[in-house]
Amino acid sequence: MKNIFELLLYLASVLGAVSTVSGFIIKWLDKRLKSILEPMKSQIHKMDVKECRRFLIDFLVDVERGIEKDEVQWKFAHDVYDHYINELKENSYVKDKWERVIKYENIL
């Protein structure tokens, strides 16, 4: 009985030590990964904003010039615009141009 108690005590102390060490390693890895990934996340966000702007401006200029857009192109443009405004939280000259062109297009 004494041996079982000592074995359980030994296993509990080993598990406690492993838990403490693994917790430390996980926290260290988490900090390290965040420091590596944060600059990449920022760059991806900037690239996403830039590509959305480029697409939306090109699309709106085409609409202003009278270039026909089919239903799928309009849906995609609306998806990109929604992503640009709601997810990327951008509010710029693109929004103003979108509202002018889309309002004008709906009048016709």
XYZ file of C-alpha atoms in Angstrom:
108
model
C 0.000 0.000 0.000
C 2.848 2.328 0.846
C 4.445 1.653 -2.572
C 1.219 2.540 -4.377
C 0.928 5.793 -2.432
C 4.564 6.678 -3.228
C 4.004 5.798 -6.893
C 0.898 8.004 -7.048
C 2.767 10.836 -5.330
C 5.646 10.460 -7.802
C 3.277 10.414 -10.806
C 1.448 13.513 -9.512
C 4.707 15.417 -9.089
C 5.920 14.348 -12.563
C 2.605 15.375 -14.128
C 2.749 18.709 -12.305
C 6.277 19.342 -13.554
C 5.385 18.363 -17.125
C 2.305 20.576 -16.982
C 4.327 23.558 -15.745
C 7.064 23.113 -18.344
C 4.599 22.584 -21.193
C 2.626 25.681 -20.105
C 5.829 27.735 -20.190
C 6.771 26.377 -23.626
C 3.288 27.061 -25.013
C 3.339 30.665 -23.762
C 6.819 31.202 -25.198
C 5.816 29.749 -28.572
C 2.644 31.840 -28.621
C 4.598 35.067 -28.045
C 7.182 34.073 -30.634
C 4.590 33.216 -33.286
C 2.681 36.448 -32.650
C 5.853 38.491 -33.081
C 6.538 36.718 -36.376
C 2.982 36.722 -37.747
C 1.862 40.225 -36.746
C 3.937 42.045 -39.405
C 2.712 39.554 -42.013
C -0.897 40.095 -40.951
C -0.443 43.845 -41.350
C 1.043 43.438 -44.824
C -1.776 41.106 -45.899
C -4.327 43.667 -44.700
C -2.612 46.431 -46.691
C -2.488 44.268 -49.812
C -6.167 43.344 -49.400
C -7.176 47.009 -49.128
C -5.066 47.914 -52.141
C -6.502 45.137 -54.337
C -10.078 45.941 -53.324
C -9.517 49.615 -54.160
C -7.966 48.746 -57.494
C -10.796 46.404 -58.458
C -13.561 48.758 -57.331
C -12.090 51.794 -59.074
C -11.590 49.844 -62.314
C -15.122 48.485 -62.094
C -16.638 51.916 -61.445
C -14.670 53.562 -64.244
C -15.892 50.851 -66.624
C -19.486 51.479 -65.516
C -19.046 55.245 -66.015
C -17.692 54.625 -69.503
C -20.737 52.537 -70.349
C -18.998 49.177 -70.468
C -21.634 46.484 -69.928
C -21.324 44.375 -66.786
C -23.231 41.144 -66.374
C -25.078 39.996 -63.276
C -22.136 38.000 -61.897
C -19.761 40.951 -62.255
C -22.224 43.179 -60.390
C -22.634 40.608 -57.596
C -18.879 40.231 -57.272
C -18.423 44.003 -57.187
C -21.006 44.248 -54.416
C -19.224 41.467 -52.489
C -15.884 43.241 -52.809
C -17.448 46.559 -51.792
C -19.091 44.977 -48.731
C -15.773 43.378 -47.753
C -13.984 46.706 -48.259
C -16.442 48.664 -46.100
C -17.529 46.136 -43.450
C -14.565 43.822 -42.915
C -11.613 46.011 -43.827
C -13.325 49.048 -42.250
C -12.241 51.334 -45.088
C -14.098 54.549 -45.810
C -12.514 56.678 -48.472
C -12.905 58.231 -51.874
C -13.825 54.767 -53.163
C -16.987 54.825 -51.060
C -17.888 58.276 -52.393
C -17.320 57.179 -55.996
C -19.274 53.955 -55.431
C -22.257 55.853 -54.086
C -22.167 58.394 -56.944
C -21.820 55.837 -59.729
C -24.243 53.269 -58.318
C -26.842 55.952 -57.567
C -26.457 57.329 -61.125
C -26.620 53.806 -62.585
C -29.845 53.056 -60.702
C -31.441 56.265 -61.990
C -30.869 55.186 -65.583
